[in-house]
Amino acid sequence: MKKELLKEIIEKKKRKIEFAIITNLKDGEGCIFEKNKPLEKNFEKHEDKIKSQFNKKKNGVLEGTNIFVENYILPIKVIIIGAVHIAQYLIDFAKNLNFEIFIIDPRGYFASEKRFPGIKISNKWPKDAFNEIKTDQNTALIALTHDPKIDDPALQHALKNNFFYIGALGSKKTHDNRCTRLKESGFKYEQIKKIFGPIGIKLGGKSAPEIALSIISQLVSEVYKK
Amino acid sequence: MKNSFDEKILEEANDWLSVKQNVVLATVIQTWGSSPRPTGSRMIVNEKGDFSGSVSGGCVEAAVVRECLYLLKEKKICKKIEFKISNKSAWEVGLACGGEIEIFLEQIN
């Protein structure tokens, strides 16, 4: 690796720009890959494979080549609606899993700094809160209030913006009612069925940390399906 | 998921370079079976044999340091090395976990 490349990598890391380090294992030549930027000439013929490896968030040698790709991917944004008990455990798990957490709950007595030290919290209603948080297809939503007036606007925002994971707490019956409301608001069946409801994989547990574990497990497995 | 942004090994390599040390970067490029550190894990070695970071759970680091020093001595730019499970003797360098790893060594120049 050239010193100049090392400096460039450090600079990109500082600026929190997503990129990949591309290395030719035959001669040690390397370069930086960035989405939507032209790749260095020597590596051009591998561009499609590099892009696909980057999108899959996987480090490794490209099949049938001598090209090694190491990705620098920013933490995935996870927005939790409802500063409830389960959310406290979710945060504990998420901290070690490269997720960036935001909590939205207009009920100030729930979403207090004291209950969630060091976490980005918005006490606004979801519609207003989303004006301040940049979201995209790389964002996940976990709706935990099971209160339609708080969860529904957030779910609508997530569906419209094509979040890669959308989950909502509540029983089957609660979820059926939720789906009906979304349908009435103009969402199509294909969109609505993307919501994981009842949220989480089946672990069997009912306690707050167990539900948090089942949610985070589902979220992680969806990250790798992308 | 690994948060590569929080890892500081490349920054440390840069610090070593700034005090005129020769630095070799070792990166896990492929793994088979159960190996302790994922692809992309890194370690750096200088000409004195100091090292930082890791490429396994402590099983092969000493051998990697030796290989890095050899690379510097031979003035080679880069090299691939492989480690497999050690079953002949417990004292032999190898991975107790039963995995295999391939490591790429490269000089930062």
mmCIF file of C-alpha atoms in Angstrom:
data_model
loop_
_atom_site.group_PDB
_atom_site.id
_atom_site.type_symbol
_atom_site.label_atom_id
_atom_site.label_comp_id
_atom_site.label_asym_id
_atom_site.label_seq_id
_atom_site.Cartn_x
_atom_site.Cartn_y
_atom_site.Cartn_z
ATOM 1 C CA MET A 1 0.000 0.000 0.000
ATOM 2 C CA LYS A 2 1.252 3.428 -0.901
ATOM 3 C CA LYS A 3 1.593 6.026 1.862
ATOM 4 C CA GLU A 4 -0.589 8.401 -0.158
ATOM 5 C CA LEU A 5 -3.381 5.832 -0.265
ATOM 6 C CA LEU A 6 -3.111 5.282 3.486
ATOM 7 C CA LYS A 7 -3.476 9.040 4.062
ATOM 8 C CA GLU A 8 -6.471 9.186 1.717
ATOM 9 C CA ILE A 9 -8.146 6.316 3.588
ATOM 10 C CA ILE A 10 -7.607 8.007 6.957
ATOM 11 C CA GLU A 11 -9.061 11.240 5.571
ATOM 12 C CA LYS A 12 -12.160 9.465 4.241
ATOM 13 C CA LYS A 13 -12.647 7.720 7.585
ATOM 14 C CA LYS A 14 -12.446 11.060 9.378
ATOM 15 C CA ARG A 15 -15.057 12.551 7.091
ATOM 16 C CA LYS A 16 -17.308 9.495 7.550
ATOM 17 C CA ILE A 17 -17.566 8.804 3.847
ATOM 18 C CA GLU A 18 -18.494 5.260 2.805
ATOM 19 C CA PHE A 19 -15.874 3.632 0.598
ATOM 20 C CA ALA A 20 -13.944 0.441 -0.061
ATOM 21 C CA ILE A 21 -10.233 -0.265 -0.247
ATOM 22 C CA ILE A 22 -9.445 -2.261 -3.385
ATOM 23 C CA THR A 23 -6.161 -4.186 -3.421
ATOM 24 C CA ASN A 24 -4.568 -6.191 -6.203
ATOM 25 C CA LEU A 25 -3.037 -9.130 -4.335
ATOM 26 C CA LYS A 26 -0.552 -9.794 -7.139
ATOM 27 C CA ASP A 27 1.355 -6.545 -6.962
ATOM 28 C CA GLY A 28 0.006 -4.748 -3.890
ATOM 29 C CA GLU A 29 -1.412 -1.894 -5.964
ATOM 30 C CA GLY A 30 -4.508 -0.379 -4.435
ATOM 31 C CA CYS A 31 -7.133 2.286 -4.841
ATOM 32 C CA ILE A 32 -10.303 3.617 -3.262
ATOM 33 C CA PHE A 33 -13.783 2.790 -4.487
ATOM 34 C CA GLU A 34 -16.618 5.193 -3.849
ATOM 35 C CA LYS A 35 -20.182 4.845 -5.016
ATOM 36 C CA ASN A 36 -20.893 7.077 -8.012
ATOM 37 C CA LYS A 37 -17.220 7.880 -8.594
ATOM 38 C CA PRO A 38 -15.111 6.527 -11.456
ATOM 39 C CA LEU A 39 -12.752 3.729 -10.515
ATOM 40 C CA GLU A 40 -9.026 3.834 -11.258
ATOM 41 C CA LYS A 41 -8.185 2.508 -14.761
ATOM 42 C CA ASN A 42 -6.314 -0.611 -13.595
ATOM 43 C CA PHE A 43 -9.371 -1.831 -11.712
ATOM 44 C CA GLU A 44 -12.062 -0.798 -14.201
ATOM 45 C CA LYS A 45 -12.727 -4.266 -15.533
ATOM 46 C CA HIS A 46 -13.722 -5.463 -12.061
ATOM 47 C CA GLU A 47 -16.073 -2.553 -11.442
ATOM 48 C CA ASP A 48 -19.342 -4.537 -11.514
ATOM 49 C CA LYS A 49 -18.049 -7.167 -9.098
ATOM 50 C CA ILE A 50 -16.624 -4.520 -6.772
ATOM 51 C CA LYS A 51 -19.927 -2.651 -6.724
ATOM 52 C CA SER A 52 -21.882 -5.781 -5.955
ATOM 53 C CA GLN A 53 -19.468 -6.737 -3.145
ATOM 54 C CA PHE A 54 -19.791 -3.215 -1.720
ATOM 55 C CA ASN A 55 -23.581 -3.353 -1.836
ATOM 56 C CA LYS A 56 -23.568 -6.701 -0.054
ATOM 57 C CA LYS A 57 -21.350 -5.156 2.642
ATOM 58 C CA LYS A 58 -18.983 -8.092 2.367
ATOM 59 C CA ASN A 59 -15.214 -8.047 2.630
ATOM 60 C CA GLY A 60 -13.293 -10.552 0.554
ATOM 61 C CA VAL A 61 -11.490 -11.623 -2.587
ATOM 62 C CA LEU A 62 -13.610 -11.265 -5.728
ATOM 63 C CA GLU A 63 -14.304 -14.688 -7.189
ATOM 64 C CA GLY A 64 -11.894 -15.719 -9.904
ATOM 65 C CA THR A 65 -9.661 -12.667 -9.405
ATOM 66 C CA ASN A 66 -6.792 -11.400 -7.304
ATOM 67 C CA ILE A 67 -8.754 -8.397 -6.147
ATOM 68 C CA PHE A 68 -9.479 -7.902 -2.453
ATOM 69 C CA VAL A 69 -12.263 -5.591 -1.287
ATOM 70 C CA GLU A 70 -12.561 -4.156 2.212
ATOM 71 C CA ASN A 71 -15.657 -2.059 2.842
ATOM 72 C CA TYR A 72 -16.093 0.901 5.124
ATOM 73 C CA ILE A 73 -19.815 1.024 5.730
ATOM 74 C CA LEU A 74 -21.406 3.528 8.101
ATOM 75 C CA PRO A 75 -23.589 2.180 10.880
ATOM 76 C CA ILE A 76 -27.145 1.417 9.832
ATOM 77 C CA LYS A 77 -29.687 3.895 11.154
ATOM 78 C CA VAL A 78 -32.353 2.356 13.327
ATOM 79 C CA ILE A 79 -35.282 4.493 14.364
ATOM 80 C CA ILE A 80 -37.247 3.346 17.363
ATOM 81 C CA ILE A 81 -40.717 4.739 17.872
ATOM 82 C CA GLY A 82 -41.560 4.615 21.553
ATOM 83 C CA ALA A 83 -39.137 5.086 24.407
ATOM 84 C CA VAL A 84 -40.585 2.054 26.160
ATOM 85 C CA HIS A 85 -38.991 -0.614 28.326
ATOM 86 C CA ILE A 86 -38.157 -2.875 25.346
ATOM 87 C CA ALA A 87 -36.334 0.053 23.736
ATOM 88 C CA GLN A 88 -33.934 0.210 26.679
ATOM 89 C CA TYR A 89 -32.840 -3.383 26.026
ATOM 90 C CA LEU A 90 -32.794 -2.890 22.263
ATOM 91 C CA ILE A 91 -30.267 -0.135 22.706
ATOM 92 C CA ASP A 92 -27.997 -2.365 24.766
ATOM 93 C CA PHE A 93 -27.913 -4.962 21.971
ATOM 94 C CA ALA A 94 -27.663 -2.457 19.145
ATOM 95 C CA LYS A 95 -24.663 -0.685 20.654
ATOM 96 C CA ASN A 96 -22.428 -3.658 19.921
ATOM 97 C CA LEU A 97 -23.832 -4.308 16.468
ATOM 98 C CA ASN A 98 -22.885 -1.225 14.480
ATOM 99 C CA PHE A 99 -26.345 0.339 14.529
ATOM 100 C CA GLU A 100 -26.959 4.039 15.037
ATOM 101 C CA ILE A 101 -30.033 4.515 17.167
ATOM 102 C CA PHE A 102 -32.602 7.308 17.176
ATOM 103 C CA ILE A 103 -35.624 7.341 19.436
ATOM 104 C CA ILE A 104 -38.791 9.211 18.651
ATOM 105 C CA ASP A 105 -41.470 9.594 21.294
ATOM 106 C CA PRO A 106 -43.597 12.689 21.755
ATOM 107 C CA ARG A 107 -44.367 11.618 25.309
ATOM 108 C CA GLY A 108 -41.596 13.469 27.101
ATOM 109 C CA TYR A 109 -41.916 11.507 30.328
ATOM 110 C CA PHE A 110 -40.965 8.332 28.399
ATOM 111 C CA ALA A 111 -38.199 9.656 26.208
ATOM 112 C CA SER A 112 -36.029 11.319 28.783
ATOM 113 C CA GLU A 113 -32.266 11.655 28.777
ATOM 114 C CA LYS A 114 -32.286 9.975 32.167
ATOM 115 C CA ARG A 115 -33.890 6.813 30.799
ATOM 116 C CA PHE A 116 -31.744 6.818 27.635
ATOM 117 C CA PRO A 117 -28.396 8.407 28.406
ATOM 118 C CA GLY A 118 -26.335 9.312 25.350
ATOM 119 C CA ILE A 119 -29.011 8.357 22.796
ATOM 120 C CA LYS A 120 -30.404 10.734 20.171
ATOM 121 C CA ILE A 121 -33.967 11.372 21.244
ATOM 122 C CA SER A 122 -36.668 13.455 19.610
ATOM 123 C CA ASN A 123 -39.713 14.477 21.608
ATOM 124 C CA LYS A 124 -41.550 15.558 18.484
ATOM 125 C CA TRP A 125 -44.337 13.699 16.728
ATOM 126 C CA PRO A 126 -42.932 11.304 14.093
ATOM 127 C CA LYS A 127 -44.007 13.488 11.175
ATOM 128 C CA ASP A 128 -42.006 16.459 12.486
ATOM 129 C CA ALA A 129 -39.143 14.334 13.818
ATOM 130 C CA PHE A 130 -38.566 12.845 10.357
ATOM 131 C CA ASN A 131 -38.006 16.336 8.997
ATOM 132 C CA GLU A 132 -34.859 16.412 11.079
ATOM 133 C CA ILE A 133 -33.550 12.864 10.594
ATOM 134 C CA LYS A 134 -32.238 11.913 7.167
ATOM 135 C CA THR A 135 -33.607 8.518 6.182
ATOM 136 C CA ASP A 136 -33.265 6.258 3.132
ATOM 137 C CA GLN A 137 -33.365 2.620 2.017
ATOM 138 C CA ASN A 138 -30.603 1.901 4.489
ATOM 139 C CA THR A 139 -32.775 2.850 7.459
ATOM 140 C CA ALA A 140 -34.739 0.530 9.740
ATOM 141 C CA LEU A 141 -37.877 1.331 11.725
ATOM 142 C CA ILE A 142 -38.969 -0.387 14.909
ATOM 143 C CA ALA A 143 -42.389 0.791 16.059
ATOM 144 C CA LEU A 144 -43.007 -0.076 19.685
ATOM 145 C CA THR A 145 -45.812 2.120 21.018
ATOM 146 C CA HIS A 146 -48.680 0.137 19.383
ATOM 147 C CA ASP A 147 -50.527 3.420 19.610
ATOM 148 C CA PRO A 148 -51.853 4.217 16.112
ATOM 149 C CA LYS A 149 -51.501 7.958 16.501
ATOM 150 C CA ILE A 150 -47.757 7.608 17.151
ATOM 151 C CA ASP A 151 -46.815 4.447 15.214
ATOM 152 C CA ASP A 152 -48.915 4.913 12.073
ATOM 153 C CA PRO A 153 -47.369 8.156 10.770
ATOM 154 C CA ALA A 154 -43.914 6.646 11.316
ATOM 155 C CA LEU A 155 -44.869 3.442 9.487
ATOM 156 C CA GLN A 156 -46.253 5.505 6.626
ATOM 157 C CA HIS A 157 -43.001 7.449 6.390
ATOM 158 C CA ALA A 158 -40.979 4.216 6.418
ATOM 159 C CA LEU A 159 -43.110 2.624 3.692
ATOM 160 C CA LYS A 160 -42.954 5.713 1.487
ATOM 161 C CA ASN A 161 -39.174 5.923 1.853
ATOM 162 C CA ASN A 162 -38.637 2.222 1.309
ATOM 163 C CA PHE A 163 -36.851 1.419 4.585
ATOM 164 C CA PHE A 164 -35.136 -1.993 4.345
ATOM 165 C CA TYR A 165 -36.657 -3.137 7.603
ATOM 166 C CA ILE A 166 -39.971 -2.122 9.133
ATOM 167 C CA GLY A 167 -41.306 -3.862 12.202
ATOM 168 C CA ALA A 168 -44.240 -3.101 14.457
ATOM 169 C CA LEU A 169 -45.015 -4.433 17.915
ATOM 170 C CA GLY A 170 -48.459 -5.772 18.660
ATOM 171 C CA SER A 171 -50.564 -8.929 18.486
ATOM 172 C CA LYS A 172 -51.831 -10.428 15.242
ATOM 173 C CA LYS A 173 -55.146 -8.674 15.815
ATOM 174 C CA THR A 174 -53.449 -5.317 16.447
ATOM 175 C CA HIS A 175 -51.425 -5.842 13.282
ATOM 176 C CA ASP A 176 -54.507 -6.740 11.191
ATOM 177 C CA ASN A 177 -56.154 -3.520 12.325
ATOM 178 C CA ARG A 178 -52.973 -1.631 11.525
ATOM 179 C CA CYS A 179 -52.880 -3.101 8.013
ATOM 180 C CA THR A 180 -56.508 -2.115 7.453
ATOM 181 C CA ARG A 181 -55.765 1.469 8.489
ATOM 182 C CA LEU A 182 -52.757 1.631 6.162
ATOM 183 C CA LYS A 183 -54.872 0.254 3.319
ATOM 184 C CA GLU A 184 -57.446 2.935 3.994
ATOM 185 C CA SER A 185 -54.668 5.518 3.827
ATOM 186 C CA GLY A 186 -53.888 4.381 0.298
ATOM 187 C CA PHE A 187 -51.057 1.886 0.756
ATOM 188 C CA LYS A 188 -51.024 -1.207 -1.424
ATOM 189 C CA TYR A 189 -50.990 -4.760 -0.097
ATOM 190 C CA GLU A 190 -47.481 -5.386 -1.532
ATOM 191 C CA GLN A 191 -46.158 -2.460 0.492
ATOM 192 C CA ILE A 192 -48.001 -3.278 3.699
ATOM 193 C CA LYS A 193 -46.872 -6.894 3.732
ATOM 194 C CA LYS A 194 -43.264 -5.694 4.009
ATOM 195 C CA ILE A 195 -43.979 -4.766 7.629
ATOM 196 C CA PHE A 196 -42.899 -7.400 10.133
ATOM 197 C CA GLY A 197 -45.882 -7.691 12.406
ATOM 198 C CA PRO A 198 -46.010 -9.053 15.017
ATOM 199 C CA ILE A 199 -42.381 -7.962 15.161
ATOM 200 C CA GLY A 200 -39.447 -10.274 15.896
ATOM 201 C CA ILE A 201 -38.476 -13.910 15.349
ATOM 202 C CA LYS A 202 -40.106 -16.606 17.473
ATOM 203 C CA LEU A 203 -37.978 -17.226 20.523
ATOM 204 C CA GLY A 204 -40.798 -17.981 22.910
ATOM 205 C CA GLY A 205 -39.900 -15.382 25.527
ATOM 206 C CA LYS A 206 -42.218 -12.652 26.727
ATOM 207 C CA SER A 207 -39.986 -10.482 28.894
ATOM 208 C CA ALA A 208 -38.749 -7.103 27.654
ATOM 209 C CA PRO A 209 -35.129 -8.221 27.055
ATOM 210 C CA GLU A 210 -36.337 -11.378 25.303
ATOM 211 C CA ILE A 211 -38.584 -9.395 22.973
ATOM 212 C CA ALA A 212 -35.722 -6.984 22.324
ATOM 213 C CA LEU A 213 -33.494 -9.952 21.471
ATOM 214 C CA SER A 214 -36.083 -11.370 19.068
ATOM 215 C CA ILE A 215 -36.390 -7.982 17.331
ATOM 216 C CA ILE A 216 -32.657 -7.394 17.023
ATOM 217 C CA SER A 217 -32.175 -10.948 15.684
ATOM 218 C CA GLN A 218 -34.735 -10.320 12.964
ATOM 219 C CA LEU A 219 -33.131 -6.987 12.125
ATOM 220 C CA VAL A 220 -29.636 -8.497 11.820
ATOM 221 C CA SER A 221 -30.896 -11.313 9.609
ATOM 222 C CA GLU A 222 -32.591 -8.764 7.333
ATOM 223 C CA VAL A 223 -29.371 -6.748 7.092
ATOM 224 C CA TYR A 224 -27.626 -9.751 5.572
ATOM 225 C CA LYS A 225 -30.505 -10.469 3.175
ATOM 226 C CA LYS A 226 -30.122 -7.069 1.560
ATOM 227 C CA MET B 1 -21.252 -6.148 11.571
ATOM 228 C CA LYS B 2 -17.837 -4.667 11.907
ATOM 229 C CA ASN B 3 -17.613 -0.924 12.274
ATOM 230 C CA SER B 4 -14.383 -0.270 10.394
ATOM 231 C CA PHE B 5 -14.715 3.459 11.042
ATOM 232 C CA ASP B 6 -14.014 2.944 14.735
ATOM 233 C CA GLU B 7 -10.893 0.842 14.199
ATOM 234 C CA LYS B 8 -7.691 2.802 14.482
ATOM 235 C CA ILE B 9 -5.072 0.390 13.113
ATOM 236 C CA LEU B 10 -4.435 2.326 9.882
ATOM 237 C CA GLU B 11 -4.098 5.560 11.853
ATOM 238 C CA GLU B 12 -1.563 3.809 14.050
ATOM 239 C CA ALA B 13 0.340 2.644 10.946
ATOM 240 C CA ASN B 14 0.455 6.259 9.829
ATOM 241 C CA ASP B 15 1.841 7.321 13.235
ATOM 242 C CA TRP B 16 4.590 4.702 12.949
ATOM 243 C CA LEU B 17 5.446 5.905 9.447
ATOM 244 C CA SER B 18 5.676 9.482 10.656
ATOM 245 C CA VAL B 19 8.485 8.483 13.028
ATOM 246 C CA LYS B 20 10.338 6.867 10.111
ATOM 247 C CA GLN B 21 9.553 3.260 10.884
ATOM 248 C CA ASN B 22 9.071 0.645 8.179
ATOM 249 C CA VAL B 23 5.600 -0.796 8.451
ATOM 250 C CA VAL B 24 4.080 -3.994 7.082
ATOM 251 C CA LEU B 25 0.317 -4.322 6.991
ATOM 252 C CA ALA B 26 -1.167 -7.806 7.450
ATOM 253 C CA THR B 27 -4.803 -8.320 6.416
ATOM 254 C CA VAL B 28 -7.013 -11.403 6.689
ATOM 255 C CA ILE B 29 -8.221 -11.840 3.100
ATOM 256 C CA GLN B 30 -9.915 -15.252 3.243
ATOM 257 C CA THR B 31 -11.110 -17.627 5.904
ATOM 258 C CA TRP B 32 -12.403 -21.185 5.802
ATOM 259 C CA GLY B 33 -14.148 -23.039 8.581
ATOM 260 C CA SER B 34 -14.202 -21.487 11.995
ATOM 261 C CA SER B 35 -11.639 -18.750 12.250
ATOM 262 C CA PRO B 36 -11.509 -16.277 15.104
ATOM 263 C CA ARG B 37 -11.167 -12.989 13.226
ATOM 264 C CA PRO B 38 -13.216 -12.021 10.173
ATOM 265 C CA THR B 39 -11.980 -11.098 6.720
ATOM 266 C CA GLY B 40 -10.605 -7.584 6.754
ATOM 267 C CA SER B 41 -9.024 -7.896 10.230
ATOM 268 C CA ARG B 42 -5.672 -6.180 10.327
ATOM 269 C CA MET B 43 -2.388 -6.091 12.161
ATOM 270 C CA ILE B 44 0.699 -3.948 11.650
ATOM 271 C CA VAL B 45 4.346 -4.834 12.266
ATOM 272 C CA ASN B 46 7.434 -2.622 12.243
ATOM 273 C CA GLU B 47 11.065 -3.521 11.628
ATOM 274 C CA LYS B 48 11.698 -3.905 15.352
ATOM 275 C CA GLY B 49 9.045 -6.594 15.521
ATOM 276 C CA ASP B 50 6.534 -4.447 17.439
ATOM 277 C CA PHE B 51 2.986 -5.235 16.424
ATOM 278 C CA SER B 52 -0.531 -3.950 16.946
ATOM 279 C CA GLY B 53 -3.943 -5.315 16.019
ATOM 280 C CA SER B 54 -4.702 -8.992 15.371
ATOM 281 C CA VAL B 55 -5.413 -11.495 12.630
ATOM 282 C CA SER B 56 -6.383 -14.443 14.841
ATOM 283 C CA GLY B 57 -7.101 -15.152 18.466
ATOM 284 C CA GLY B 58 -3.404 -15.083 19.271
ATOM 285 C CA CYS B 59 -2.636 -18.358 17.442
ATOM 286 C CA VAL B 60 -0.576 -17.110 14.528
ATOM 287 C CA GLU B 61 0.469 -13.561 15.421
ATOM 288 C CA ALA B 62 4.046 -14.527 16.283
ATOM 289 C CA ALA B 63 4.477 -16.294 12.942
ATOM 290 C CA VAL B 64 2.968 -13.302 11.124
ATOM 291 C CA VAL B 65 5.483 -10.985 12.812
ATOM 292 C CA ARG B 66 8.317 -13.251 11.606
ATOM 293 C CA GLU B 67 6.941 -13.275 8.061
ATOM 294 C CA CYS B 68 6.588 -9.488 8.084
ATOM 295 C CA LEU B 69 10.193 -9.040 9.217
ATOM 296 C CA TYR B 70 11.279 -11.422 6.468
ATOM 297 C CA LEU B 71 9.323 -9.410 3.911
ATOM 298 C CA LEU B 72 11.156 -6.255 5.017
ATOM 299 C CA LYS B 73 14.531 -8.015 4.962
ATOM 300 C CA GLU B 74 13.910 -9.338 1.470
ATOM 301 C CA LYS B 75 12.616 -5.912 0.374
ATOM 302 C CA LYS B 76 9.529 -7.522 -1.108
ATOM 303 C CA ILE B 77 6.405 -5.444 -1.716
ATOM 304 C CA CYS B 78 3.807 -8.041 -0.826
ATOM 305 C CA LYS B 79 3.139 -11.697 -0.167
ATOM 306 C CA LYS B 80 0.291 -14.081 0.683
ATOM 307 C CA ILE B 81 0.598 -16.546 3.558
ATOM 308 C CA GLU B 82 -1.733 -19.255 4.739
ATOM 309 C CA PHE B 83 -2.302 -20.937 8.088
ATOM 310 C CA LYS B 84 -4.105 -24.203 8.682
ATOM 311 C CA ILE B 85 -5.026 -26.224 11.711
ATOM 312 C CA SER B 86 -2.055 -27.651 13.509
ATOM 313 C CA ASN B 87 -2.538 -31.331 14.256
ATOM 314 C CA LYS B 88 0.987 -32.745 14.255
ATOM 315 C CA SER B 89 2.171 -31.070 17.405
ATOM 316 C CA ALA B 90 0.626 -28.683 19.854
ATOM 317 C CA TRP B 91 3.738 -26.551 19.657
ATOM 318 C CA GLU B 92 3.537 -26.013 15.938
ATOM 319 C CA VAL B 93 2.028 -22.740 14.746
ATOM 320 C CA GLY B 94 -1.547 -23.297 13.756
ATOM 321 C CA LEU B 95 -5.154 -22.572 14.478
ATOM 322 C CA ALA B 96 -6.572 -24.494 17.377
ATOM 323 C CA CYS B 97 -10.053 -23.598 16.189
ATOM 324 C CA GLY B 98 -9.723 -25.834 13.142
ATOM 325 C CA GLY B 99 -10.093 -23.016 10.679
ATOM 326 C CA GLU B 100 -7.874 -21.792 7.902
ATOM 327 C CA ILE B 101 -6.883 -18.231 7.149
ATOM 328 C CA GLU B 102 -5.099 -16.517 4.325
ATOM 329 C CA ILE B 103 -3.248 -13.313 5.137
ATOM 330 C CA PHE B 104 -1.915 -10.677 2.782
ATOM 331 C CA LEU B 105 1.270 -8.903 3.828
ATOM 332 C CA GLU B 106 2.184 -5.624 2.204
ATOM 333 C CA GLN B 107 4.747 -2.937 2.875
ATOM 334 C CA ILE B 108 3.482 0.589 3.246
ATOM 335 C CA ASN B 109 5.843 2.605 1.111
#
